PDB file of C-alpha atoms and ligand atoms in Angstrom:
ATOM      1  CA  UNK A 447       0.000   0.000   0.000  1.00 57.00           C
ATOM      2  CA  UNK A 448       1.709   3.152  -1.179  1.00 56.00           C
ATOM      3  CA  UNK A 449      -0.782   5.738  -2.269  1.00 53.00           C
ATOM      4  CA  UNK A 450      -0.133   9.450  -2.375  1.00 62.00           C
ATOM      5  CA  UNK A 451      -3.739  10.290  -1.623  1.00 63.00           C
ATOM      6  CA  UNK A 452      -5.170   8.691   1.442  1.00 63.00           C
ATOM      7  CA  UNK A 453      -8.778   7.839   0.919  1.00 62.00           C
ATOM      8  CA  UNK A 454     -10.949   5.839   3.228  1.00 67.00           C
ATOM      9  CA  UNK A 455     -12.021   2.547   1.741  1.00 78.00           C
ATOM     10  CA  UNK A 456     -15.759   2.277   1.410  1.00 88.00           C
ATOM     11  CA  UNK A 457     -17.406  -0.959   0.529  1.00 91.00           C
ATOM     12  CA  UNK A 458     -20.767  -1.183  -1.164  1.00 94.00           C
ATOM     13  CA  UNK A 459     -23.180  -2.975   1.116  1.00 92.00           C
ATOM     14  CA  UNK A 460     -24.869  -4.717  -1.785  1.00 93.00           C
ATOM     15  CA  UNK A 461     -22.108  -5.896  -4.152  1.00 93.00           C
ATOM     16  CA  UNK A 462     -19.099  -5.464  -1.843  1.00 92.00           C
ATOM     17  CA  UNK A 463     -17.062  -3.607  -4.428  1.00 90.00           C
ATOM     18  CA  UNK A 464     -14.763  -0.973  -2.999  1.00 88.00           C
ATOM     19  CA  UNK A 465     -14.810   2.699  -3.891  1.00 76.00           C
ATOM     20  CA  UNK A 466     -15.967   3.315  -7.422  1.00 60.00           C
ATOM     21  CA  UNK A 467     -15.198   6.155  -9.809  1.00 54.00           C
ATOM     22  CA  UNK A 468     -18.275   8.138  -9.023  1.00 61.00           C
ATOM     23  CA  UNK A 469     -18.067   7.440  -5.359  1.00 80.00           C
ATOM     24  CA  UNK A 470     -20.459   5.652  -3.139  1.00 90.00           C
ATOM     25  CA  UNK A 471     -23.695   6.991  -1.799  1.00 92.00           C
ATOM     26  CA  UNK A 472     -23.828   7.272   1.944  1.00 94.00           C
ATOM     27  CA  UNK A 473     -26.867   6.358   3.940  1.00 95.00           C
ATOM     28  CA  UNK A 474     -26.637   7.333   7.559  1.00 96.00           C
ATOM     29  CA  UNK A 475     -28.329   6.325  10.763  1.00 97.00           C
ATOM     30  CA  UNK A 476     -28.609   9.494  12.780  1.00 96.00           C
ATOM     31  CA  UNK A 477     -28.094   9.550  16.545  1.00 94.00           C
ATOM     32  CA  UNK A 478     -31.904   9.763  16.731  1.00 94.00           C
ATOM     33  CA  UNK A 479     -32.204   6.437  14.969  1.00 95.00           C
ATOM     34  CA  UNK A 480     -33.499   7.859  11.702  1.00 96.00           C
ATOM     35  CA  UNK A 481     -32.190   6.555   8.404  1.00 96.00           C
ATOM     36  CA  UNK A 482     -31.569   8.929   5.544  1.00 95.00           C
ATOM     37  CA  UNK A 483     -29.511   9.512   2.441  1.00 95.00           C
ATOM     38  CA  UNK A 484     -26.501  11.701   3.121  1.00 94.00           C
ATOM     39  CA  UNK A 485     -25.397  13.325  -0.133  1.00 87.00           C
ATOM     40  CA  UNK A 486     -22.808  15.503   1.633  1.00 87.00           C
ATOM     41  CA  UNK A 487     -21.317  12.547   3.486  1.00 87.00           C
ATOM     42  CA  UNK A 488     -20.974  14.723   6.548  1.00 90.00           C
ATOM     43  CA  UNK A 489     -23.874  13.830   8.757  1.00 93.00           C
ATOM     44  CA  UNK A 490     -22.992  12.318  12.088  1.00 94.00           C
ATOM     45  CA  UNK A 491     -23.946   8.748  12.719  1.00 95.00           C
ATOM     46  CA  UNK A 492     -23.287   5.258  11.480  1.00 94.00           C
ATOM     47  CA  UNK A 493     -22.968   5.078   7.706  1.00 94.00           C
ATOM     48  CA  UNK A 494     -23.618   2.461   5.061  1.00 94.00           C
ATOM     49  CA  UNK A 495     -22.439   2.811   1.488  1.00 93.00           C
ATOM     50  CA  UNK A 496     -23.917   1.914  -1.844  1.00 92.00           C
ATOM     51  CA  UNK A 497     -22.444   2.294  -5.297  1.00 90.00           C
ATOM     52  CA  UNK A 498     -24.555   3.823  -8.029  1.00 87.00           C
ATOM     53  CA  UNK A 499     -25.321   0.605  -9.837  1.00 88.00           C
ATOM     54  CA  UNK A 500     -29.011   0.141 -10.351  1.00 88.00           C
ATOM     55  CA  UNK A 501     -28.967  -3.245  -8.680  1.00 91.00           C
ATOM     56  CA  UNK A 502     -27.225  -1.839  -5.616  1.00 92.00           C
ATOM     57  CA  UNK A 503     -29.602   1.079  -5.327  1.00 90.00           C
ATOM     58  CA  UNK A 504     -32.462  -1.352  -5.595  1.00 90.00           C
ATOM     59  CA  UNK A 505     -30.944  -3.306  -2.723  1.00 92.00           C
ATOM     60  CA  UNK A 506     -30.649  -0.079  -0.755  1.00 93.00           C
ATOM     61  CA  UNK A 507     -34.324   0.645  -1.285  1.00 90.00           C
ATOM     62  CA  UNK A 508     -35.220  -2.858  -0.158  1.00 91.00           C
ATOM     63  CA  UNK A 509     -33.399  -2.069   3.032  1.00 92.00           C
ATOM     64  CA  UNK A 510     -32.610  -5.534   4.353  1.00 92.00           C
ATOM     65  CA  UNK A 511     -28.832  -5.222   4.133  1.00 91.00           C
ATOM     66  CA  UNK A 512     -29.070  -1.598   5.118  1.00 94.00           C
ATOM     67  CA  UNK A 513     -30.884  -2.392   8.330  1.00 95.00           C
ATOM     68  CA  UNK A 514     -28.390  -5.122   9.062  1.00 94.00           C
ATOM     69  CA  UNK A 515     -25.380  -2.832   8.609  1.00 94.00           C
ATOM     70  CA  UNK A 516     -26.923   0.088  10.444  1.00 96.00           C
ATOM     71  CA  UNK A 517     -28.380  -2.148  13.133  1.00 96.00           C
ATOM     72  CA  UNK A 518     -31.686  -0.371  12.956  1.00 96.00           C
ATOM     73  CA  UNK A 519     -35.242  -1.041  11.873  1.00 95.00           C
ATOM     74  CA  UNK A 520     -36.297   1.648   9.448  1.00 95.00           C
ATOM     75  CA  UNK A 521     -39.594   3.334  10.113  1.00 95.00           C
ATOM     76  CA  UNK A 522     -41.866   3.419   7.086  1.00 95.00           C
ATOM     77  CA  UNK A 523     -41.527   7.176   6.743  1.00 96.00           C
ATOM     78  CA  UNK A 524     -37.748   6.923   6.413  1.00 96.00           C
ATOM     79  CA  UNK A 525     -38.094   4.022   4.037  1.00 95.00           C
ATOM     80  CA  UNK A 526     -40.332   6.090   1.786  1.00 95.00           C
ATOM     81  CA  UNK A 527     -38.011   9.096   1.921  1.00 96.00           C
ATOM     82  CA  UNK A 528     -35.037   6.941   1.039  1.00 95.00           C
ATOM     83  CA  UNK A 529     -36.943   5.312  -1.770  1.00 94.00           C
ATOM     84  CA  UNK A 530     -37.818   8.708  -3.220  1.00 95.00           C
ATOM     85  CA  UNK A 531     -34.264  10.036  -2.865  1.00 94.00           C
ATOM     86  CA  UNK A 532     -32.734   6.986  -4.521  1.00 92.00           C
ATOM     87  CA  UNK A 533     -35.390   7.080  -7.205  1.00 90.00           C
ATOM     88  CA  UNK A 534     -34.306  10.635  -8.018  1.00 90.00           C
ATOM     89  CA  UNK A 535     -30.714   9.511  -8.371  1.00 88.00           C
ATOM     90  CA  UNK A 536     -31.700   6.682 -10.681  1.00 85.00           C
ATOM     91  CA  UNK A 537     -33.702   9.126 -12.773  1.00 88.00           C
ATOM     92  CA  UNK A 538     -30.775  11.541 -13.021  1.00 87.00           C
ATOM     93  CA  UNK A 539     -28.484   8.746 -14.105  1.00 83.00           C
ATOM     94  CA  UNK A 540     -30.899   7.665 -16.777  1.00 79.00           C
ATOM     95  CA  UNK A 541     -30.835  11.175 -18.232  1.00 75.00           C
ATOM     96  CA  UNK A 542     -27.047  11.542 -18.179  1.00 65.00           C
TER      97      UNK A 542
HETATM   98 ZN1  LIG B1085     -22.636  -2.000  -5.320  1.00 96.51          ZN
END
């Protein structure tokens, strides 16, 4: 290991690939126990990462692995919010 730039290694929860050119999406469990997408990557709390592959985002929406990693049961409101947020990302990617 001899890299000039030190970057934390993030592993996609769904496919277990590390990093990724476009970066991984962070989903965070806040100290209040809420689960939300963290586009800035700066929110405090336990994080889980997903790459931007459709299959991985679909897994994120499903939430099983997410709940396992974050050790939390998502409330339906958070699940819906996450679903919407990830849906937006998928839509953007389809356009680009
Ligand atoms: Zn992935």
